[in-house]
Short mmCIF file of C-alpha atoms in Angstrom, two decimals:
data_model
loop_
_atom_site.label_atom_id
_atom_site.label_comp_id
_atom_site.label_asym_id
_atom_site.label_seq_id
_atom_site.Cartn_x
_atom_site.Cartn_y
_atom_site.Cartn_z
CA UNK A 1 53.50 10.20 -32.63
CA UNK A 2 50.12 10.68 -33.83
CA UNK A 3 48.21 8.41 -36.31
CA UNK A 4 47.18 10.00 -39.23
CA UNK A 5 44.64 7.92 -40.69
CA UNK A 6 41.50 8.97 -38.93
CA UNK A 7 39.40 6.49 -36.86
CA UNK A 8 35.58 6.32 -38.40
CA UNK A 9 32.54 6.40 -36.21
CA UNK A 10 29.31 6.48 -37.47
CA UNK A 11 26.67 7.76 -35.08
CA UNK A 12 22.96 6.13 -34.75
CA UNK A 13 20.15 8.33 -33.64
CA UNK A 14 20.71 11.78 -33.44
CA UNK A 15 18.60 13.08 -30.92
CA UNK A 16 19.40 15.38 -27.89
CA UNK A 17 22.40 13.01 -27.02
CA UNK A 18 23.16 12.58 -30.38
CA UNK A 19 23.29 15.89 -31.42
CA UNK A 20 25.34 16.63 -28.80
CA UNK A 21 28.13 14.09 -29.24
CA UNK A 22 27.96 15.20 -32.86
CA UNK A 23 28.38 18.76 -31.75
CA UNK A 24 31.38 17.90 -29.57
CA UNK A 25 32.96 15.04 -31.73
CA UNK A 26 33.25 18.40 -33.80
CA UNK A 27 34.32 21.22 -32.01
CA UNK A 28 37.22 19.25 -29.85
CA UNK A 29 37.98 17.59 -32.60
CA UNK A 30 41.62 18.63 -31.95
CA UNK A 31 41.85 18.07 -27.93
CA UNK A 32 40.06 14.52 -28.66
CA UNK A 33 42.45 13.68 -31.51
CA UNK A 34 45.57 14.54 -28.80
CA UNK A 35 44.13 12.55 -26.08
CA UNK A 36 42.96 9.02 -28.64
CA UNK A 37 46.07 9.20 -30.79
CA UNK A 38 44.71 9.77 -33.69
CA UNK A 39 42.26 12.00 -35.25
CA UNK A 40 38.59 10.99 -35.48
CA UNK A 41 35.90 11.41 -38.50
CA UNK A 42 32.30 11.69 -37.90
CA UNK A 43 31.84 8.83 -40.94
CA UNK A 44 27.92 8.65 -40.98
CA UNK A 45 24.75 9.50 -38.60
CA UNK A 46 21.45 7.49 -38.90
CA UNK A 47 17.96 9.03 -38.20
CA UNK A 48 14.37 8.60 -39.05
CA UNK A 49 13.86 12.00 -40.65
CA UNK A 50 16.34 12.87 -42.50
CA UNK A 51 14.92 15.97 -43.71
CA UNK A 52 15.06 17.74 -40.31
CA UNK A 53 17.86 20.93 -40.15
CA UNK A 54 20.60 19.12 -38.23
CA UNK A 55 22.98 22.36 -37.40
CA UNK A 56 26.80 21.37 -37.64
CA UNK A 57 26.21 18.25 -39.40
CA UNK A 58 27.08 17.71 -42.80
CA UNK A 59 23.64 16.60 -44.74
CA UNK A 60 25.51 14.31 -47.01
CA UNK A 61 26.71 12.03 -43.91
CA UNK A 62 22.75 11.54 -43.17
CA UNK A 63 21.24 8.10 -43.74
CA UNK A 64 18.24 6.14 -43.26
CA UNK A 65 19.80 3.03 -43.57
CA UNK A 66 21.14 2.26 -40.31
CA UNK A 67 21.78 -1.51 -41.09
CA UNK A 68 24.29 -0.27 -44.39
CA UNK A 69 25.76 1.88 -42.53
CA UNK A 70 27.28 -0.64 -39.48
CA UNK A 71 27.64 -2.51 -42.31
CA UNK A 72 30.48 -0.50 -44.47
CA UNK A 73 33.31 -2.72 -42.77
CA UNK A 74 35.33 1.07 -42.80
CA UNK A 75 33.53 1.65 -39.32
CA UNK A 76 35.86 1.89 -36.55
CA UNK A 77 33.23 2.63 -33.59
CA UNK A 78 29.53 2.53 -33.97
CA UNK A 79 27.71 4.97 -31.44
CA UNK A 80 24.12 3.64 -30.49
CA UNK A 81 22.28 6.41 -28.71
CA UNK A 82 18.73 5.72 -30.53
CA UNK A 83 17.25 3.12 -27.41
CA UNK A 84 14.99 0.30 -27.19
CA UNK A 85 15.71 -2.83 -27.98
CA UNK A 86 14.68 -3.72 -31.67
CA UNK A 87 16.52 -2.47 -34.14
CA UNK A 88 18.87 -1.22 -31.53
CA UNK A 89 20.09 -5.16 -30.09
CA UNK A 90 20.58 -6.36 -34.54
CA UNK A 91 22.15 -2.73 -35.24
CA UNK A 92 24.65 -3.67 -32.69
CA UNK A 93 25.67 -7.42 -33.57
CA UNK A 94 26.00 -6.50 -37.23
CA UNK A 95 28.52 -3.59 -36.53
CA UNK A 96 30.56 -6.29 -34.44
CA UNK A 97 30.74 -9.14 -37.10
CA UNK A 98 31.49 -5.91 -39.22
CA UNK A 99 34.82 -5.11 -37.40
CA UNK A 100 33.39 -1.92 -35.47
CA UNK A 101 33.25 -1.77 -31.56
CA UNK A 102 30.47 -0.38 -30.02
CA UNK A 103 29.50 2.73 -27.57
CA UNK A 104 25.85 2.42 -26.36
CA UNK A 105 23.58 4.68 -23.83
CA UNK A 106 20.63 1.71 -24.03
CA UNK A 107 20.15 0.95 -20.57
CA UNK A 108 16.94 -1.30 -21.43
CA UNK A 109 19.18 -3.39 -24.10
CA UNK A 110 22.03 -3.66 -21.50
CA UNK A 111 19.87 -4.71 -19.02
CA UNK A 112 17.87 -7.34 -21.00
CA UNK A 113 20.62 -8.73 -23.69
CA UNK A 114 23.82 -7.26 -22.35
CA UNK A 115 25.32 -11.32 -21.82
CA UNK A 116 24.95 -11.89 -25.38
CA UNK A 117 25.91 -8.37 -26.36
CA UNK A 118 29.05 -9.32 -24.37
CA UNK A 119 29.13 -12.39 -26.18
CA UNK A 120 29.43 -11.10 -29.58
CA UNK A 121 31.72 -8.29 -28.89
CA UNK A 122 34.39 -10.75 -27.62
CA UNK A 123 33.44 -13.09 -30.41
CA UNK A 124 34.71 -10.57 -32.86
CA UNK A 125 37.30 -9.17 -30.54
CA UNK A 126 35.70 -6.00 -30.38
CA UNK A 127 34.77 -3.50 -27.03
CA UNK A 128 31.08 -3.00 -25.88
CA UNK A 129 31.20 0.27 -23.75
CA UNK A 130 27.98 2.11 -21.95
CA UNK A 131 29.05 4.32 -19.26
CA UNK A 132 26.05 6.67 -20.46
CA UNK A 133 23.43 3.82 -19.57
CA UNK A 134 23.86 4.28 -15.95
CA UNK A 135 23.75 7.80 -14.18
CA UNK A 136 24.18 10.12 -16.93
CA UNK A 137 27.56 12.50 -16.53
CA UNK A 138 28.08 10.27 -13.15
CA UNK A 139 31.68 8.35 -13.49
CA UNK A 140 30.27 4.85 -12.49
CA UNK A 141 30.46 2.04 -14.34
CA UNK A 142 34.12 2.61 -14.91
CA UNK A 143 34.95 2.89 -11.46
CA UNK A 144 32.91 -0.31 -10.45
CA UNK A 145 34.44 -2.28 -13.20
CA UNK A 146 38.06 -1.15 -13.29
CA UNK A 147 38.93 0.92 -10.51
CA UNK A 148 37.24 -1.54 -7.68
CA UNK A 149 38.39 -4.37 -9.56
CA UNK A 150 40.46 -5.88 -6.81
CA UNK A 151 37.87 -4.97 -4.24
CA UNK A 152 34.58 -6.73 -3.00
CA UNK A 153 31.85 -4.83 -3.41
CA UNK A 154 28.67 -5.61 -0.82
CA UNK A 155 26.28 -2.49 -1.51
CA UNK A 156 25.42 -0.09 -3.90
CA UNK A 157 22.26 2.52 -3.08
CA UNK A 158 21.45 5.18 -4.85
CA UNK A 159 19.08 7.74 -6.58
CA UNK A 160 19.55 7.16 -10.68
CA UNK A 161 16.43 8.36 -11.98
CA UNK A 162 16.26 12.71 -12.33
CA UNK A 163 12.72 12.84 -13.11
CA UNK A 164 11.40 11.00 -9.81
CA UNK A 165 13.83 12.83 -7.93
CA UNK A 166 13.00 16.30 -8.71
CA UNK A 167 9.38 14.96 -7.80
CA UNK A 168 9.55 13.64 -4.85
CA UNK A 169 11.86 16.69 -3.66
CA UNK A 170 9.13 19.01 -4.76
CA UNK A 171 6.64 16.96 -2.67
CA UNK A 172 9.07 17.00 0.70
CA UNK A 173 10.15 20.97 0.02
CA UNK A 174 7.12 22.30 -0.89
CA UNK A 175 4.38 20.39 0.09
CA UNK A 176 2.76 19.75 -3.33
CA UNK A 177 1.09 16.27 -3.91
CA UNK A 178 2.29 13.84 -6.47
CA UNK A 179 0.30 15.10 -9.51
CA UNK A 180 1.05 18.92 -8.53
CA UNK A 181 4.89 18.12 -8.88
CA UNK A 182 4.61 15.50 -11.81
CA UNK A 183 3.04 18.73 -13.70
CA UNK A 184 5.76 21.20 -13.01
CA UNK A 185 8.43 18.25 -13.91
CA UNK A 186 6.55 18.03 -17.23
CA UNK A 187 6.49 21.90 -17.77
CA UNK A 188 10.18 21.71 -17.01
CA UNK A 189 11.12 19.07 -19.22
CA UNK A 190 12.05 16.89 -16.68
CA UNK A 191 9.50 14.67 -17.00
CA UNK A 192 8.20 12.93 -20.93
CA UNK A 193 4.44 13.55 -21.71
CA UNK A 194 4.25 9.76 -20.83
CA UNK A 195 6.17 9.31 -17.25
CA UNK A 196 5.35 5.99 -16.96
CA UNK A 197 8.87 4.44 -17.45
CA UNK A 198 10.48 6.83 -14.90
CA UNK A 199 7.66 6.64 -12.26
CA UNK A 200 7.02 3.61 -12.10
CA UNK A 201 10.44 2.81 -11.81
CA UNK A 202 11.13 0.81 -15.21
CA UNK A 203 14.24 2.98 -15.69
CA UNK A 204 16.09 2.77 -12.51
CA UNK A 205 15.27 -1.21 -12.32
CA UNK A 206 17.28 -1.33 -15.97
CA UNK A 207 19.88 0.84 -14.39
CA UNK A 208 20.02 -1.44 -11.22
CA UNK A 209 20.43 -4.57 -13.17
CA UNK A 210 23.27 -3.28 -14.73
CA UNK A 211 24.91 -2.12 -11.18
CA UNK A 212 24.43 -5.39 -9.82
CA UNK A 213 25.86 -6.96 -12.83
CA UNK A 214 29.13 -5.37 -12.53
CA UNK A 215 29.67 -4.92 -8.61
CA UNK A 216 28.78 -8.54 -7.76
CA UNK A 217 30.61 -10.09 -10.97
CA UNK A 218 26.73 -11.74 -11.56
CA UNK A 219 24.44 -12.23 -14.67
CA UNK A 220 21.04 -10.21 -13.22
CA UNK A 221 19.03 -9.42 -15.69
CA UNK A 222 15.84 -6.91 -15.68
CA UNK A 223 13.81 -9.70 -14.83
CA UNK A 224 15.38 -10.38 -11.38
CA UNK A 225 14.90 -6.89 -10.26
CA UNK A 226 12.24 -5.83 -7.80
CA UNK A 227 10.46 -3.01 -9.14
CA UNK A 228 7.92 -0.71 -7.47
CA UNK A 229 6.76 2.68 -8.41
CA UNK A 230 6.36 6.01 -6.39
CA UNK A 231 2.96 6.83 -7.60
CA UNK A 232 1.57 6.09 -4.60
CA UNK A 233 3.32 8.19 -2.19
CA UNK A 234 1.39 11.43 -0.76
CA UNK A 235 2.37 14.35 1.08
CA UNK A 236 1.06 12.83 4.60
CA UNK A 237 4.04 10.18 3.75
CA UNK A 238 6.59 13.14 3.84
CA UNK A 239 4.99 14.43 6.77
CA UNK A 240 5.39 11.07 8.59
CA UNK A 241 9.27 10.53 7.49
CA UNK A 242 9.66 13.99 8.62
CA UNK A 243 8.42 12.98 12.06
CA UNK A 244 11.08 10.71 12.10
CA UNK A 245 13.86 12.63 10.67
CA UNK A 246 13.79 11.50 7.42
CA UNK A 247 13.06 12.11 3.81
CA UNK A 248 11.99 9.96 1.07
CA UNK A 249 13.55 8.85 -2.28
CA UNK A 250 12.95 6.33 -4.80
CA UNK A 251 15.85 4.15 -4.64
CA UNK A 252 17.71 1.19 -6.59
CA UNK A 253 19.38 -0.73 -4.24
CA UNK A 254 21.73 -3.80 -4.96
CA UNK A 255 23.20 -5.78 -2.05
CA UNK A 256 25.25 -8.78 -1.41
CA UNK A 257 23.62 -11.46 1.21
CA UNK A 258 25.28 -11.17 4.57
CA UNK A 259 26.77 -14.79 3.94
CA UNK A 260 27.79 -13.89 0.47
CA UNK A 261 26.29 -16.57 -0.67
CA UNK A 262 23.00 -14.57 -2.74
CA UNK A 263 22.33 -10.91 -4.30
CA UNK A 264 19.15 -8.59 -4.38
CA UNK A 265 18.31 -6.12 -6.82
CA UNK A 266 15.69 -3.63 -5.68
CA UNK A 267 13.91 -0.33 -6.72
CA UNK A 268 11.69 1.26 -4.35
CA UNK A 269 10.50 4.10 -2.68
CA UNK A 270 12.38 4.47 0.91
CA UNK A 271 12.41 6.31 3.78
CA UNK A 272 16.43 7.71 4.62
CA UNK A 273 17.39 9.49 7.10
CA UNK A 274 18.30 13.12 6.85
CA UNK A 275 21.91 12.50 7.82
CA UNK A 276 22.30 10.13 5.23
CA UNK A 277 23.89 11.75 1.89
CA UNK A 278 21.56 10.38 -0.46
CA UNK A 279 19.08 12.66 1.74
CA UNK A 280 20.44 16.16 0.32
CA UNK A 281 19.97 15.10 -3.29
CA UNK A 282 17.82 17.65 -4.63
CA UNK A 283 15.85 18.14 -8.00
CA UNK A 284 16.71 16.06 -10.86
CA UNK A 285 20.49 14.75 -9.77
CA UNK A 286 21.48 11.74 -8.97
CA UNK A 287 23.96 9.67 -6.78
CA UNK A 288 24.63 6.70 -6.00
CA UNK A 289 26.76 5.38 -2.73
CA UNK A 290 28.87 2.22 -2.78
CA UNK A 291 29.73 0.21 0.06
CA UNK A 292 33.03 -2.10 -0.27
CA UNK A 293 35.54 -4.09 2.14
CA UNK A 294 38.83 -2.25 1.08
CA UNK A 295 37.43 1.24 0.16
CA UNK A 296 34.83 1.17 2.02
CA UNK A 297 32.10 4.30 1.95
CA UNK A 298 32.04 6.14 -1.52
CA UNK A 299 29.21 8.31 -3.50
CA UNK A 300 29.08 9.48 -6.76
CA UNK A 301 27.38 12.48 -7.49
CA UNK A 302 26.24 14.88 -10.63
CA UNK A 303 23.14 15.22 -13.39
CA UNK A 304 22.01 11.77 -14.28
CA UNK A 305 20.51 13.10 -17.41
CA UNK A 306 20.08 15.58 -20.64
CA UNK A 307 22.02 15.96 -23.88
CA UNK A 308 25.50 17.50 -22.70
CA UNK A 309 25.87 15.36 -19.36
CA UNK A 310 25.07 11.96 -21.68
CA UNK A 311 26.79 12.89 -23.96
CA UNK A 312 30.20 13.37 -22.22
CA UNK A 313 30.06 9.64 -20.61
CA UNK A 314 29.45 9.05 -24.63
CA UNK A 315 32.44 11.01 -25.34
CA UNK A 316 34.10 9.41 -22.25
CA UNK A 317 34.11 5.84 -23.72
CA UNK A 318 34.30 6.50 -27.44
CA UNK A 319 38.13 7.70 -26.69
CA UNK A 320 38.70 4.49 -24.44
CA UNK A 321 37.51 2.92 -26.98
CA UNK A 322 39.93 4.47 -30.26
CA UNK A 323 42.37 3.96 -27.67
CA UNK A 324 41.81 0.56 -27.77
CA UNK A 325 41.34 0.00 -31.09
CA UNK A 326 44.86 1.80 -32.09
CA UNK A 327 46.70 -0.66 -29.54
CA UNK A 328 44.84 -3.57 -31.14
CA UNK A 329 43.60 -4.10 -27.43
CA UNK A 330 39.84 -4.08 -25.98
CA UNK A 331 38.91 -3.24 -22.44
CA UNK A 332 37.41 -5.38 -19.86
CA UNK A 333 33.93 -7.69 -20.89
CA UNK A 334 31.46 -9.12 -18.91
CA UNK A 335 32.68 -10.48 -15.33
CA UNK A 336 30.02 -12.73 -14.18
CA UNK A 337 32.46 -15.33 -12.77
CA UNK A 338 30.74 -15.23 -9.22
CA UNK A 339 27.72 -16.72 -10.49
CA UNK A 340 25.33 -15.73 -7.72
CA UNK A 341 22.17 -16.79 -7.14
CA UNK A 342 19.77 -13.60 -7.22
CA UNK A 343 17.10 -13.66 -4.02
CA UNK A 344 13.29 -12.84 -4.09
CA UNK A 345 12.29 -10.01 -2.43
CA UNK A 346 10.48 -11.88 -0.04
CA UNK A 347 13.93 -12.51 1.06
CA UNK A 348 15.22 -9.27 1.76
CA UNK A 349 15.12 -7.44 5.07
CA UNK A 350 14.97 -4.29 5.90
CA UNK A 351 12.84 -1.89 8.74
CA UNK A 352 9.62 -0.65 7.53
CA UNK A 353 6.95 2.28 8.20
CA UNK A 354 3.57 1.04 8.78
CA UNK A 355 0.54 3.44 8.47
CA UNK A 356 -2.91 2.14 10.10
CA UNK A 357 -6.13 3.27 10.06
CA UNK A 358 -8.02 1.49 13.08
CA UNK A 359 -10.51 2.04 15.81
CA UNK A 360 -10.01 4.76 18.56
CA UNK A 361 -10.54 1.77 21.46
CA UNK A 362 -9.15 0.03 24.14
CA UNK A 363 -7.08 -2.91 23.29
CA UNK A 364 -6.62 -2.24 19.74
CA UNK A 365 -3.10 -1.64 20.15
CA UNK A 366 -2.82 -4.66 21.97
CA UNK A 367 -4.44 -6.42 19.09
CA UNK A 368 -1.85 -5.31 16.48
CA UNK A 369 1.28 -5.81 18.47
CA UNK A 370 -0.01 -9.30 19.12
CA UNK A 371 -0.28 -10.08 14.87
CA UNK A 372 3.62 -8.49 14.79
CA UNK A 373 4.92 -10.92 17.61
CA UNK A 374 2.84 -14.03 16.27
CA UNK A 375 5.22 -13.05 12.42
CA UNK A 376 8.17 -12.62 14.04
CA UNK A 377 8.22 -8.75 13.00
CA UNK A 378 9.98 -6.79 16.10
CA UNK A 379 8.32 -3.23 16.54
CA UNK A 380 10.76 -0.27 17.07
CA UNK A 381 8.14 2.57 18.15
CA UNK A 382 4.23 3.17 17.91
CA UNK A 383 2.58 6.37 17.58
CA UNK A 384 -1.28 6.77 17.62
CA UNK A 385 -3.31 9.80 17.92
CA UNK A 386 -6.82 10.17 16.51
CA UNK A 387 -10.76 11.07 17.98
CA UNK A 388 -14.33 11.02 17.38
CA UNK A 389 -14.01 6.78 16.89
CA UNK A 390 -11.18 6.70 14.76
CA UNK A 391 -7.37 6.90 15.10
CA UNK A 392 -3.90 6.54 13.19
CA UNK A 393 -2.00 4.27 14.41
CA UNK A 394 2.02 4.35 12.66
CA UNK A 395 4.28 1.36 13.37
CA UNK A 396 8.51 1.17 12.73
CA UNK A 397 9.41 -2.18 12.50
CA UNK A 398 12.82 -3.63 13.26
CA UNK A 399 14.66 -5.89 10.49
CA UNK A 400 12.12 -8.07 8.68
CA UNK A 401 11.99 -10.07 5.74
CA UNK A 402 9.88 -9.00 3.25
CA UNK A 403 8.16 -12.33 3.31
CA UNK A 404 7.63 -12.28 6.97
CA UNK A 405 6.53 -8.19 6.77
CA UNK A 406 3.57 -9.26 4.25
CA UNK A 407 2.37 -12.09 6.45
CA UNK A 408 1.88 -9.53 9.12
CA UNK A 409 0.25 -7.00 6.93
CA UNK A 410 -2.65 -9.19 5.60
CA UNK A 411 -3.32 -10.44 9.61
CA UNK A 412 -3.89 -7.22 10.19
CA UNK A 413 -6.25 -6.58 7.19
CA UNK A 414 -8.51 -9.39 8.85
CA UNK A 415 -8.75 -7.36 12.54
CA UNK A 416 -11.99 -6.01 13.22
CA UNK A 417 -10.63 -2.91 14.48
CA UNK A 418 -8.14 -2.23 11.54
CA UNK A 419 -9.83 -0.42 8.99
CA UNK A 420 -6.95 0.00 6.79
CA UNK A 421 -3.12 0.40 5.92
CA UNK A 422 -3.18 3.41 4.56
CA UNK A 423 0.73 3.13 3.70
CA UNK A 424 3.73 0.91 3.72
CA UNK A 425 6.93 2.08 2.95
CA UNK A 426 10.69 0.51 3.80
CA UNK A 427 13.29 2.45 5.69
CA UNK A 428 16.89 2.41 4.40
CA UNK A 429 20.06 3.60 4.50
CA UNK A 430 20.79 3.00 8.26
#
């Protein structure tokens, strides 16, 4: 039997996600009503100019006043799709001691404060829900925390950034160089007039704090994660990874130490190889593989981004959540039982690509396999090829640390015959 009394949800920031939930919250208002239970009211939406022509929303339901409206205490779920972290982290907090339970797409907030955003939610018995912070559309952070629940999860790698993506596949299918494809991402809309949080990898190190969080039952916060930017990779990069059957993508990548005992959290640019999945990801998707002991290989795949993909893993959790609230129940918190200690990055191995610019000589191969051995680094192959005095000289490492990789790479900087590294890059997904 369906409740008749209508569950209230006032909506903060109501911008292309917003706008969109609002849009939907309306026109399957009936199908959403069936599936929660009850019927739900669009109570209130927040902006920051509320003059602007908001089509489908009623003007009288627009506020400035964010901080009244979490505060009416007639608020069943408070949607937060406005970002950042201030007034975002306060906005949320108030609508819990308020009685409302919270939806949020804030990957940044999650990923910084979501510990004591768990906190407070379970203080005031109330859910905290973000499936739209990680992946977009993507089905992820459900499955991780409810459906793998009794599993042990060791790896997740994947591409959750659209922008970067559609880049770097521009670079490897057409040739362009970075700028060239940044340009047509920004004429696209794929890519914001500043890209700085998406290339540089800001966004997909928020995203893989949040993975980690969940699949290793851990606290890691943004701080722990490794973060490196693909700014720096050029078209004779793709030509190299092509040499060796590969492609390259900027990834987040969260493992579990081989002993169990540690976790990494990682985003980088990475060489995969073209049988891999994650290699056939093309413009601005995303995916992202997970690696457990029961299930074992599984990859999620879809848009990772834009109003009407958000906005349905908005949707998604906003009727978990009126679910919840009509069986006087709340979902699953924070799991960070395990505890784990989170690793440097000088800790993590993995094989790497080595580009050198050295002397066309005798011995100066010699020379550089001699700095590898005295590090402990294990060379795969060698390729070198170059005239007139000066050569290229690549180098595929086996398994390294990190640590143990850098050691090498500033002996070389000191050989005579090395006159640069013109690129280092790691080599995943094998």
């Amino acid at each position: 039997m369906m409740r008749t009394r209508p569950l209230k949800v006032a909506l903060l920031g109501c911008g292309v996600v917003g706008s969109e939930v609002a849009r939907i919250m309306t026109t399957h208002a009936a199908d959403l009503a069936a599936r929660i239970g009850a019927p739900v009211e669009l109570a209130g939406v927040a902006v920051r100019r509320p003059d602007k022509v908001r089509e489908g929303i009623d003007p009288a339901l627009v506020t400035t006043d964010a901080t009244a409206l979490v505060k009416r205490g007639d608020i069943d779920v408070v949607v937060e799709v406005i970002g950042g972290i201030e007034p975002a982290r306060t906005l949320i907090t108030t609508a819990f001691a308020h009685g409302a339970s919270v939806v949020s797409a804030n990957k940044a907030l999650i990923a910084q404060d979501g510990a004591a955003l768990h906190a407070a939610a379970g203080e005031h018995g109330r859910d905290l829900y973000y499936e739209a912070a990680v992946a977009g559309a993507i089905p992820l952070i459900r499955p991780l925390r409810e459906s793998l629940a009794g599993d042990k999860v060791n790896r997740v790698l994947g591409i959750v950034n659209g922008t970067t993506n559609f880049i770097l596949d521009a670079m490897d299918t057409t040739g362009a160089g970075y700028q060239e494809a940044l340009d047509e991402a920004t004429a696209l809309g794929y890519a914001e007039a500043d890209p700085t949080a998406d290339v540089e990898g800001f966004d997909a190190a928020a995203k893989a704090a949040i993975l980690a969080g969940i699949a290793f039952h851990t606290r890691v916060r943004l701080d722990d994660v490794y973060r490196e930017g693909m700014t720096e990779v050029t078209a004779a990069d793709f030509a190299s990874a092509r040499e060796m059957g590969c492609t390259i993508k900027l990834l987040a990548i969260c493992e579990r130490a081989a002993d169990g005992g540690s976790v990494t959290a990682r985003v980088h640019p990475a060489m995969i190889p073209l049988s891999h999945p994650l290699a056939n990801v093309r413009e601005a998707y995303n995916a992202v593989f997970v690696e457990s002991e029961a299930a074992g290989q599984l990859m999620f795949y879809g848009p990772g981004a834009g109003g009407s993909p958000t906005a349905s893993a908005v949707l998604g959790d906003l009727v978990a959540v009126c679910r919840n609230r009509i069986g006087g129940a709340t979902g699953p918190g924070e799991s960070a039982y395990a505890a784990l200690p989170v690793s440097p990055m000088g800790d993590v191995v993995t094989r790497y690509h080595i580009s050198l610019d050295v002397a066309d000589k005798p011995g100066v191969l010699a020379q550089v396999a001699t700095v590898f051995a005295e590090h402990g680094v294990s060379i795969d192959t060698v390729r070198q090829s170059g005239k007139d005095g000066e050569a290229s000289l690549v180098v595929v490492t086996h398994r390294a640390s990190d640590a143990a990789l850098g050691g090498t790479v500033e002996a070389l900087r000191k050989l005579d015959t090395v006159r640069g590294v013109a690129s280092i890059m790691r080599v995943e997904g094998e």
